Coordinates of C-alpha atoms in Angstrom, one line a residue:
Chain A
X113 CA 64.6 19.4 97.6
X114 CA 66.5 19.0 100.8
X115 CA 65.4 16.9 103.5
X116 CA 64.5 20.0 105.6
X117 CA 61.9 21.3 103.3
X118 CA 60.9 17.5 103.7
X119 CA 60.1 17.9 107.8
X120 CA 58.8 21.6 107.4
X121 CA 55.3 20.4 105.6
X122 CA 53.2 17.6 105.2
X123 CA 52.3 18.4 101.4
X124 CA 54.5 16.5 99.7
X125 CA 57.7 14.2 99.7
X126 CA 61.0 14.7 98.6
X127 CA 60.6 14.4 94.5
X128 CA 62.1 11.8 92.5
X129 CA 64.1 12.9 89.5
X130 CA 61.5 13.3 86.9
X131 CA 59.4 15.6 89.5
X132 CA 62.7 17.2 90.2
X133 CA 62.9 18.0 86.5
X134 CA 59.4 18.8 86.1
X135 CA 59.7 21.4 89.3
X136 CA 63.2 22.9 87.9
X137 CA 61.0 24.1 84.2
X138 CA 58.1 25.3 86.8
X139 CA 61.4 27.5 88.7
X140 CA 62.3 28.5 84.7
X141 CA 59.0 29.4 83.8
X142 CA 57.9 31.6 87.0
X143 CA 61.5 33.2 86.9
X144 CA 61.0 33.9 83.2
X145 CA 57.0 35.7 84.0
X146 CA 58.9 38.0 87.0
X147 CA 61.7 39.1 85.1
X148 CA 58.8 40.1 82.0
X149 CA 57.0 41.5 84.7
X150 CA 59.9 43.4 86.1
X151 CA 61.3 44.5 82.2
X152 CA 57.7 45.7 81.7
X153 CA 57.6 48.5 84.9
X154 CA 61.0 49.4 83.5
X155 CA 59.8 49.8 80.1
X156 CA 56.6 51.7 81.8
X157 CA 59.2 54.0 84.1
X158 CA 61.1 55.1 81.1
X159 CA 58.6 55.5 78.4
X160 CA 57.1 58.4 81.0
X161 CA 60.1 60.1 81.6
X162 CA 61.1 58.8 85.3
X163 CA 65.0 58.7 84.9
X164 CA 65.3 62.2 83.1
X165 CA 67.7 64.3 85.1
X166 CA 65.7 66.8 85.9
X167 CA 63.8 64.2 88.0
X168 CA 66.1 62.7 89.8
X169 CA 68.8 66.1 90.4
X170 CA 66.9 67.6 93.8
X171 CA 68.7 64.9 95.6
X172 CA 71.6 66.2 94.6
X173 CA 71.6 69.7 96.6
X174 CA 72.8 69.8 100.0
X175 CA 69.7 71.7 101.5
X176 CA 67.1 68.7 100.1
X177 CA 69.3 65.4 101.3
X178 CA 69.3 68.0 104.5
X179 CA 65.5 68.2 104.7
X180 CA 65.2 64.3 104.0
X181 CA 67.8 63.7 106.9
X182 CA 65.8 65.8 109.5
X183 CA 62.4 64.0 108.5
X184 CA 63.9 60.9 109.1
X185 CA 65.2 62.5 112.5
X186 CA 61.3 63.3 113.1
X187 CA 60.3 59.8 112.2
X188 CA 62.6 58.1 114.3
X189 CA 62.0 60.8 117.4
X190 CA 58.2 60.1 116.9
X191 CA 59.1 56.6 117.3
X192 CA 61.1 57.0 120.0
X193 CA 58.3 58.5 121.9
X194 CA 55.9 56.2 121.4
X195 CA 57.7 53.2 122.3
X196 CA 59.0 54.7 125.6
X197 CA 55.1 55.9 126.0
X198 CA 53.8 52.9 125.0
X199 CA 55.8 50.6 127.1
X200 CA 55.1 52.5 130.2
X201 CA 51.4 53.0 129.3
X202 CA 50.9 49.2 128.9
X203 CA 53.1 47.9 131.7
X204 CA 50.2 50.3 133.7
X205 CA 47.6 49.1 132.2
X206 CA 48.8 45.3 132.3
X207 CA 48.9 46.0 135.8
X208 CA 45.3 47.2 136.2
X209 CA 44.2 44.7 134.4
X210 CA 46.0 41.5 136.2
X211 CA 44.6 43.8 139.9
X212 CA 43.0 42.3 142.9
X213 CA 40.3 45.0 142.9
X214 CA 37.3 44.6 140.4
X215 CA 36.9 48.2 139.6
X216 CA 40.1 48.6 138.5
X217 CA 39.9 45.9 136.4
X218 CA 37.1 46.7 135.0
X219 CA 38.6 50.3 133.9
X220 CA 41.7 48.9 132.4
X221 CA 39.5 46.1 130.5
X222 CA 37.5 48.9 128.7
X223 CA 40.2 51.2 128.6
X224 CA 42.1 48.1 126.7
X225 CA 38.9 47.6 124.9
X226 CA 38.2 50.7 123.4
X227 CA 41.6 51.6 122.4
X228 CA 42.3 48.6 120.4
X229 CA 38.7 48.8 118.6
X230 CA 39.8 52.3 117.3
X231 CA 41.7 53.0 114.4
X232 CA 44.7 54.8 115.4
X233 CA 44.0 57.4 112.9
X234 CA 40.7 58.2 113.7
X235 CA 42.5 58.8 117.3
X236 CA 45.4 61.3 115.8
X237 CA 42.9 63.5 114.2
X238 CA 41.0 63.4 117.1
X239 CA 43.3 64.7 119.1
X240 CA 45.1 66.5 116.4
X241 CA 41.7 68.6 115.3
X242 CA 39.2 68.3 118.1
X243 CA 41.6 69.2 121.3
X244 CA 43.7 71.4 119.1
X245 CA 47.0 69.5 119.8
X246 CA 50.4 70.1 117.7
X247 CA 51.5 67.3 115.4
X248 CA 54.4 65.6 117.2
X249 CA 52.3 65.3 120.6
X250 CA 49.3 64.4 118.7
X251 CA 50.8 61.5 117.0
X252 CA 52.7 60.3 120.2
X253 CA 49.8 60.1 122.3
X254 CA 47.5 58.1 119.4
X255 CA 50.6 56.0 118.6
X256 CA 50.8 55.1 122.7
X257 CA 47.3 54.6 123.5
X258 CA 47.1 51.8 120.9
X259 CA 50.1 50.3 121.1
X260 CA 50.2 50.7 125.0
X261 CA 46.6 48.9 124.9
X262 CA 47.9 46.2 122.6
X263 CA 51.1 45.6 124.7
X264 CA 49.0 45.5 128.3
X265 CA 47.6 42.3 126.7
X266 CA 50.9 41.0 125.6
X267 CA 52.4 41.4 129.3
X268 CA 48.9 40.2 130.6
X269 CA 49.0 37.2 128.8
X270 CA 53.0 36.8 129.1
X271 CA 51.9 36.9 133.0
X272 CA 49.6 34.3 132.6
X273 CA 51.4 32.1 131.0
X274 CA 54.0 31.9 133.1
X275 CA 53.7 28.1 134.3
X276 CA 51.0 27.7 137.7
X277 CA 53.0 26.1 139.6
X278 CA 55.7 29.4 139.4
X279 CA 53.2 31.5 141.4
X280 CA 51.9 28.3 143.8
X281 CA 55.6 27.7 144.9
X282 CA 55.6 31.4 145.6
X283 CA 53.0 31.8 147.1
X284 CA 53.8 29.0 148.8
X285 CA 56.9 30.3 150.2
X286 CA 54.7 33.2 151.8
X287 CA 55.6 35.7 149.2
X288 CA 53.3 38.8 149.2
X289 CA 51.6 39.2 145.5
X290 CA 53.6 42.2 144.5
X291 CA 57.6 39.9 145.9
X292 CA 55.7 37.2 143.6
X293 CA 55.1 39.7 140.8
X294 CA 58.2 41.2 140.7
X295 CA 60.6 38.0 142.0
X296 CA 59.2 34.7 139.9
X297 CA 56.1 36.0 137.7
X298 CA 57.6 39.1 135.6
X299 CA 61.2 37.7 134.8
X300 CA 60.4 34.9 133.7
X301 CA 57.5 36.7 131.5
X302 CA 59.3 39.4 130.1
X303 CA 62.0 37.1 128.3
X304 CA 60.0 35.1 126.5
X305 CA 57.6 37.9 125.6
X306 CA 60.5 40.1 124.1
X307 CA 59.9 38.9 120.2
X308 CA 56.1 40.0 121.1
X309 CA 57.1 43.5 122.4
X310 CA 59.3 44.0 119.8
X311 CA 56.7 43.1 117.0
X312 CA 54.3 45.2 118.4
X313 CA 57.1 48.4 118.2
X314 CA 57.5 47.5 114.7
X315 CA 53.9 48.3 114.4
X316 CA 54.3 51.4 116.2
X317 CA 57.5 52.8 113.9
X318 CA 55.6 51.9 110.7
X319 CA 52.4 53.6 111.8
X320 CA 54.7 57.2 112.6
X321 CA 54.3 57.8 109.3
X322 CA 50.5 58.7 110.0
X323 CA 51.9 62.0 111.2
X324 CA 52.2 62.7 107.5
X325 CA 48.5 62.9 107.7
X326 CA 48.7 65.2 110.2
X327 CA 51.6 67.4 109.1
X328 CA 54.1 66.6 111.1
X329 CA 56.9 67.0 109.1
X330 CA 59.3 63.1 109.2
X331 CA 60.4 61.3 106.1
X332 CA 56.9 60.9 103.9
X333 CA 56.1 64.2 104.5
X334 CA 59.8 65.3 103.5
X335 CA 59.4 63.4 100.5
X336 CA 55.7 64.4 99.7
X337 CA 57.7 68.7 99.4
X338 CA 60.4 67.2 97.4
X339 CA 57.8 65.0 95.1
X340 CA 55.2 68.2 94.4
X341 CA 58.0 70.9 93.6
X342 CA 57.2 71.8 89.9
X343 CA 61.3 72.9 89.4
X344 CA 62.1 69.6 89.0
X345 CA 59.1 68.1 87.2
X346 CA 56.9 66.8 90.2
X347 CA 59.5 63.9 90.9
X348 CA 57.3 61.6 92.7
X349 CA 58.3 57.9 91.4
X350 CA 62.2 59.4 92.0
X351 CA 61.0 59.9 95.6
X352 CA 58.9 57.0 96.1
X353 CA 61.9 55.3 94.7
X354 CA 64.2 56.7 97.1
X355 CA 62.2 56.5 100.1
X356 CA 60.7 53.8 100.2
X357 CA 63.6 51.2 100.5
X358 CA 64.6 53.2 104.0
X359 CA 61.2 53.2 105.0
X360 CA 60.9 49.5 104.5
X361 CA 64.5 48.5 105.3
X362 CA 64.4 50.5 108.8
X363 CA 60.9 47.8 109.5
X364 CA 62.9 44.8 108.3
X365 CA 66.2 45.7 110.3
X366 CA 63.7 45.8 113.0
X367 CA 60.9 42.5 112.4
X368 CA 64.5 40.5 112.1
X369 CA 65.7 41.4 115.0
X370 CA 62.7 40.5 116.6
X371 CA 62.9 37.1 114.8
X372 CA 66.3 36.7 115.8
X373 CA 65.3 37.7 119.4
X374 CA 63.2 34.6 118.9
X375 CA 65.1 32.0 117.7
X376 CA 67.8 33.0 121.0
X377 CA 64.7 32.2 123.0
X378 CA 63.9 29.0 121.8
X379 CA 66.6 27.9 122.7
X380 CA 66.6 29.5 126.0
X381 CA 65.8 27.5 129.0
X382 CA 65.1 29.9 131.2
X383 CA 61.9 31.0 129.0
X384 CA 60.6 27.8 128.6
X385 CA 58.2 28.2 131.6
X386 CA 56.3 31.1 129.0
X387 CA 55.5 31.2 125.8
X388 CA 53.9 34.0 124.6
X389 CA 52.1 34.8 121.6
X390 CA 51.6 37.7 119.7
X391 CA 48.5 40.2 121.4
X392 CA 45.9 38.6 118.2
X393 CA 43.3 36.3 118.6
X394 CA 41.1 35.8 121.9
X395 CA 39.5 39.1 123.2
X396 CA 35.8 40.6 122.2
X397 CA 37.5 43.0 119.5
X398 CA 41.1 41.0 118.2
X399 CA 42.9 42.7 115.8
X400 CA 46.6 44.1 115.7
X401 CA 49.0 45.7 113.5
Chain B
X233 CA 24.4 66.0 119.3
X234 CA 22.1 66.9 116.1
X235 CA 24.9 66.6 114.4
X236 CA 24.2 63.0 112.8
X237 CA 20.2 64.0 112.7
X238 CA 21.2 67.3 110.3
X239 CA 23.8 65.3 108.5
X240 CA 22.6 62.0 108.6
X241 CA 23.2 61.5 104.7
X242 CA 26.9 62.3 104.8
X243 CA 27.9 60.6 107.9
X244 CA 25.6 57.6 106.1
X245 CA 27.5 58.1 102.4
X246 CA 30.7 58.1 104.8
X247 CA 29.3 54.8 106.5
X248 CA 28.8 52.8 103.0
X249 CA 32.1 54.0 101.9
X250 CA 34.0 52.4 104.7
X251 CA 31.9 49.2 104.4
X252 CA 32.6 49.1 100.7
X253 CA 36.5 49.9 100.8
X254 CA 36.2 47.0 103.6
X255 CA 34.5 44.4 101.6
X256 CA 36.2 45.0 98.1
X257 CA 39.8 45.3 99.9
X258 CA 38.7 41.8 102.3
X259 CA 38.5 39.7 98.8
X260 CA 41.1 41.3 97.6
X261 CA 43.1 40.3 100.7
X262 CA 41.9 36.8 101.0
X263 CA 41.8 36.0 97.1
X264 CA 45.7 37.4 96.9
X265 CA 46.6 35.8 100.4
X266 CA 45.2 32.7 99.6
X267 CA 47.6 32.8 96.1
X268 CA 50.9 33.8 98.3
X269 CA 50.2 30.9 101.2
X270 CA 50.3 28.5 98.6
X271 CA 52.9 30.0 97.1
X272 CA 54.6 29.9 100.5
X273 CA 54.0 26.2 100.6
X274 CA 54.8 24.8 97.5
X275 CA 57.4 22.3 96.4
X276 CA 58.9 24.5 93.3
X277 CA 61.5 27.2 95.2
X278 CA 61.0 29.8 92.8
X279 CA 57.5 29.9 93.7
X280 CA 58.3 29.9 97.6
X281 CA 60.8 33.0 96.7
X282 CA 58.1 34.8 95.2
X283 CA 55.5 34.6 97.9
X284 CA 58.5 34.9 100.7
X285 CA 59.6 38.5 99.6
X286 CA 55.8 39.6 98.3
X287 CA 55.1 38.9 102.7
X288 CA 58.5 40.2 103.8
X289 CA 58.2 43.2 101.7
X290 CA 54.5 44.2 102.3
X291 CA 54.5 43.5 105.9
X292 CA 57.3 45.9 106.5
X293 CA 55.7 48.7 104.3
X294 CA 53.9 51.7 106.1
X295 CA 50.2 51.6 105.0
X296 CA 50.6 55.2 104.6
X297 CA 53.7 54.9 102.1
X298 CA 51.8 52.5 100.3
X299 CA 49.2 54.9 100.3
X300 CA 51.4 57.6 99.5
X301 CA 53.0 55.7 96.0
X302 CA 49.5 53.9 94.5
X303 CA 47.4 57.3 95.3
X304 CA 49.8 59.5 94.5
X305 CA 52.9 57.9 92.7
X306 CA 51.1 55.4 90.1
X307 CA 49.5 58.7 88.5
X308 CA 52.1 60.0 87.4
X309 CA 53.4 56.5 85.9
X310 CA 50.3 57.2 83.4
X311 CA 48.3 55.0 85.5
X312 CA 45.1 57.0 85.9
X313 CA 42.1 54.9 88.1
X314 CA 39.1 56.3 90.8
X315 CA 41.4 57.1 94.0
X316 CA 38.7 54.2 95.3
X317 CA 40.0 51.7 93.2
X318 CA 43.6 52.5 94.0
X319 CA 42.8 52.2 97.6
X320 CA 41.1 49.1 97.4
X321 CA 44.2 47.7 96.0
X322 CA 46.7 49.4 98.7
X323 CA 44.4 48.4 101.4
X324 CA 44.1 44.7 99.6
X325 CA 48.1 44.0 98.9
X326 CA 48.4 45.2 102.0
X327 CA 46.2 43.2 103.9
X328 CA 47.4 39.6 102.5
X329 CA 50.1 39.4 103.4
X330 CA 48.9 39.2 106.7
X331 CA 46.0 37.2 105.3
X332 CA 49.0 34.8 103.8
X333 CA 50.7 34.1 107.5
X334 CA 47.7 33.1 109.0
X335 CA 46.6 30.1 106.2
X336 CA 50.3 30.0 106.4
X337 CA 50.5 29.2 110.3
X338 CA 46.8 27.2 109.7
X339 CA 48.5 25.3 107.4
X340 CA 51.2 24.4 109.6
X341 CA 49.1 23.1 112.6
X342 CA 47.2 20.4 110.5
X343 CA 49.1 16.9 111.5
X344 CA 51.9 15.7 109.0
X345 CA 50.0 12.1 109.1
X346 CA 47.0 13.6 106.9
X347 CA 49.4 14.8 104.0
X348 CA 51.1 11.8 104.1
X349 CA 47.8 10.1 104.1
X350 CA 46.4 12.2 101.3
X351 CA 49.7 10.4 99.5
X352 CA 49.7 7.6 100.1
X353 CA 46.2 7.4 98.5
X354 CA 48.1 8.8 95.0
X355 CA 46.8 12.4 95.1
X356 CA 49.0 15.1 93.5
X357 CA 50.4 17.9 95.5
X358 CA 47.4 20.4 94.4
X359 CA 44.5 17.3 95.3
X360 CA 46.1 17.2 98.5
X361 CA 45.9 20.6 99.4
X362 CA 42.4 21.4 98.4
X363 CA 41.3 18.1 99.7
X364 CA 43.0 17.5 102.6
X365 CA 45.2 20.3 104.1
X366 CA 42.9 23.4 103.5
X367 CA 39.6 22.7 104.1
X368 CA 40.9 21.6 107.7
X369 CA 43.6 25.0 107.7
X370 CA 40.1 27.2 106.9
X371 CA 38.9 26.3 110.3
X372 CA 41.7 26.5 112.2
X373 CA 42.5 30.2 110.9
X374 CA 39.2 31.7 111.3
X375 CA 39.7 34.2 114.6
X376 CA 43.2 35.0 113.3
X377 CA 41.7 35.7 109.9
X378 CA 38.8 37.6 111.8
X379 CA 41.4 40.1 113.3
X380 CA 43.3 40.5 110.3
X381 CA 40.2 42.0 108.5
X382 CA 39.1 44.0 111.7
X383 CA 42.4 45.6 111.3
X384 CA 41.8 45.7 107.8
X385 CA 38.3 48.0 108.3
X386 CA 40.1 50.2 110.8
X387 CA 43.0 50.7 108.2
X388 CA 40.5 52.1 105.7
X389 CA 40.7 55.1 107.6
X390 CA 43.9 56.2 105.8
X391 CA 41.7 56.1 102.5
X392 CA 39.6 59.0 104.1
X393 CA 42.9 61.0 104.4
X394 CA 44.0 60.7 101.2
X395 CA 40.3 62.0 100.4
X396 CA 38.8 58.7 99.4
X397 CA 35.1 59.0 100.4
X398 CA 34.8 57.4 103.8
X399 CA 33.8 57.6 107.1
X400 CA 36.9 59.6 108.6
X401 CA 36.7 61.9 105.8
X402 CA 33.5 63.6 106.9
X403 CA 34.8 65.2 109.6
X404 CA 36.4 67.7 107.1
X405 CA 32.9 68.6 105.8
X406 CA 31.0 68.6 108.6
X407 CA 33.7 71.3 110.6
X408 CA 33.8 73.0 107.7
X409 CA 29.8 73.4 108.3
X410 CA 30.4 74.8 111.9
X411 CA 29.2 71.8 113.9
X412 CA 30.9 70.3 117.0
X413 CA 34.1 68.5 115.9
X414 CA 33.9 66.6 119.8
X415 CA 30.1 65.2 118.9
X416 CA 31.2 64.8 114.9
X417 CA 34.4 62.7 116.0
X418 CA 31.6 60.6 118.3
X419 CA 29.6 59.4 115.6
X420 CA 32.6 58.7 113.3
X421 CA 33.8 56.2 116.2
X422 CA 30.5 55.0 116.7
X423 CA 30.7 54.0 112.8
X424 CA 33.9 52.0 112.9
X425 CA 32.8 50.5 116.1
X426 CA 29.7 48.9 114.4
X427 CA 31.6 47.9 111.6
X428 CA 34.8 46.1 113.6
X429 CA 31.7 44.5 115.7
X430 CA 30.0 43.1 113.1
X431 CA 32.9 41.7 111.4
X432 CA 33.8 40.2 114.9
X433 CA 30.2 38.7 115.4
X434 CA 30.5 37.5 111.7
X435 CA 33.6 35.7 112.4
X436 CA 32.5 34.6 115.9
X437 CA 29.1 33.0 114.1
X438 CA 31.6 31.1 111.7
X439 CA 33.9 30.1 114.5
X440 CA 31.1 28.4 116.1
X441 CA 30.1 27.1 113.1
X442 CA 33.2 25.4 111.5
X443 CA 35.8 26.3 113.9
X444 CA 38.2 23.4 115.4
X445 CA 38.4 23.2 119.3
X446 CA 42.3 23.1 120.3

């Protein structure tokens, strides 16, 4: 074990050499029970058929990698959407929230409030079935009244935490709320709340595909025509095969560049007046992702 | 408005089938998550591999592709179970690897002293988690554990897409029987509202209870 693993917890020391030996048969043994694991599901996948051709040949015409191509364009223009929406809809609401005036504080709290206690779902089909809306705008505007009301409290609480004695200096100087808003409060905040925002769009690309629910045609719902076409032997482990590893890989690309966002920041001095967490724990009704 | 008072039974059947996707998929969550933190954590790097990708992997996952390839993909791998079962077990995977983070950031805030501690008195890796380092990570990671199920509760809705039975789901039968989808929609959020409440007053109560002022 190196010395970092060592520093990283308080569980156990560095291991002599008979541990070391005894931890290397435990590395064997757990390697040995995945790869069975693993040989097992490959056993499973081609005892029922899953690498026949006839599964795995629609990805081989033009028109199908064509259709799987412009669902991922719908995914990633849903996406696009409701992070621009989003932003905008919870830089207002932060706003309201962090407002001189009660009753608009009081609106943006339960605005917030009620936003984040709904399921997201339950607010596409709302406004997919009961107001009659078409898919795309439908699962836009549920995707940016969540994540909007989940990223007002990341900027409200990046605001707050911006050190007091920021905003006393400012104020001090005579600065006008909004010059110490704008000036000293929100730079400093919106550096080290970047990893945040970005984990929260994350959130917001992964929960696009709800639109599948909804019919709107992006990637899942691209694959879901592809997996249920009875030419080619209802292909739907090929396609969960195939899609999946985009679907998860365009998420990591993303969560790492928020991690890496991060680690620039720690290191950063010019964000260590803030340090923002992740929207979670703190409110009446917690509960992101 | 009468529409819960006519259809009290299927909004209610709806009701219990959100509480009990909930419940079943919350000890999946924590029994699984509880496996990958100390996976996570331990001193073997095989093991810390394992629970690594199992959190990397699953956190990036839609809910709905996960969804999408237990409901409808394992099926057709000759894996035939109740579509409730197969949810419970999206919903659950799903859920701990969140669950995992939070022990795993719990873990990390209880002072290096009382492992070393916990050594020093000759207890073995596994004594000194159970012993030492949990019981005191438990209370630190109740409100983040609280929101994780919340979020947990309001991600059972999918299951009512994908036709489980459950609260969502009613709306299909209810417009189906001609009644108000505004009013139906209403009561639905009315249902999830109670249940994300009374998981928050649960956790709140416990917080009270064993949680650690920081």
């Amino acid at each position: 074990m190196k010395a970092l693993d060592h520093s990283a917890t308080a569980l156990y020391d560095i291991p002599g050499p008979k541990t070391e030996r005894r931890h290397k048969l435990y590395g064997l043994l757990s390697t040995l029970a995945v790869l069975a694991l693993a040989g097992w599901i490959l056993y499973l996948l081609f005892d029922t058929d899953q690498f026949t051709h006839t599964k795995w040949m629609p990805f081989e015409y033009k028109g199908i990698q064509e259709l799987l191509l412009r669902g991922l364009g719908n995914t990633l223009k849903a996406f696009a959407l409701a992070a621009v929406l989003s932003l905008v809809l919870g830089t207002v609401l932060a706003v309201g929230r962090l407002s001189d005036h009660r009753p608009v504080r009081w609106i943006a709290t339960l605005f917030v409030e009620f936003f984040r206690a709904m399921p997201v779902l339950v607010m596409i089909f709302f406004i997919y079935v009961a107001l009659k809306v078409e898919p795309l705008p439908a699962l836009v505007t549920g995707l940016a009244l969540y994540n909007g009301s989940v990223l007002a409290e990341v900027f409200r609480s990046g605001i707050n935490s911006v050190e007091r004695g920021q905003r006393e200096a400012a104020y001090a100087l005579g600065m006008r709320k909004t010059q110490v808003m704008a000036h000293v409060l929100v730079p400093q905040a919106v550096r080290a709340m970047l990893p945040a925002i970005i984990s929260q769009l994350v959130v917001a690309l992964k929960d696009t595909s709800l639109g599948y629910l909804i019919t709107y045609e992006e990637f899942l719902h691209a694959g879901k025509l592809i997996a249920s076409n009875l030419d080619y032997d209802l292909p739907f482990i090929p396609v969960v095969m195939v899609i999946s590893p985009i679907y998860i890989g365009m998420c990591m690309l993303l969560s790492w560049f928020a991690q890496w966002v991060a680690k620039r920041q720690r290191r950063n001095p010019k964000t260590e007046a803030a340090d923002v967490a992740p929207a979670e724990p703190g409110t009446l009704l917690p509960g992101v992702q | 408005m009468n529409v819960l008072t006519d259809n009290f039974s299927t909004y209610w059947k709806g009701f219990l089938g959100t509480v009990e996707l909930t419940v079943y998929a919350s000890v999946l969550a924590l029994v699984l998550g509880f496996v990958m933190a100390s996976f996570r954590v331990a001193p073997v790097g095989s093991f810390r591999a394992f629970g690594t990708a199992w959190v990397t992997v699953l956190r990036n996952t839609p809910l709905t592709l996960l969804f999408f390839a237990v409901l409808l993909g394992l099926p057709r791998f000759g894996l035939v179970l109740p579509f409730t079962v197969f949810a419970v077990l999206a919903l659950g995977c799903y859920t701990s690897a969140f669950i995992c983070e939070a022990l795993r950031s719990g873990i990390n805030t209880v002072p290096r002293g009382q492992g070393e501690a916990a050594r020093s008195l000759g207890m073995t890796f596994s004594q000194t988690l159970a012993h030492v380092i949990l019981p005191q990570a438990f209370r630190s990671v109740i409100p983040p554990v609280g929101s994780t199920l919340i979020a947990l509760a309001k991600n059972s809705a999918i299951a009512g897409a994908f036709s489980v039975t459950e609260l969502l789901g009613t709306y299909k039968t209810l417009s189906e029987l001609g009644y108000n989808i505004i009013w139906t929609f209403v009561w639905i959020a009315l249902g999830y509202l109670v249940i994300t409440l009374a998981i928050s007053a649960l956790f709140n109560i416990l917080e009270k209870r064993w949680g650690v002022a920081r």
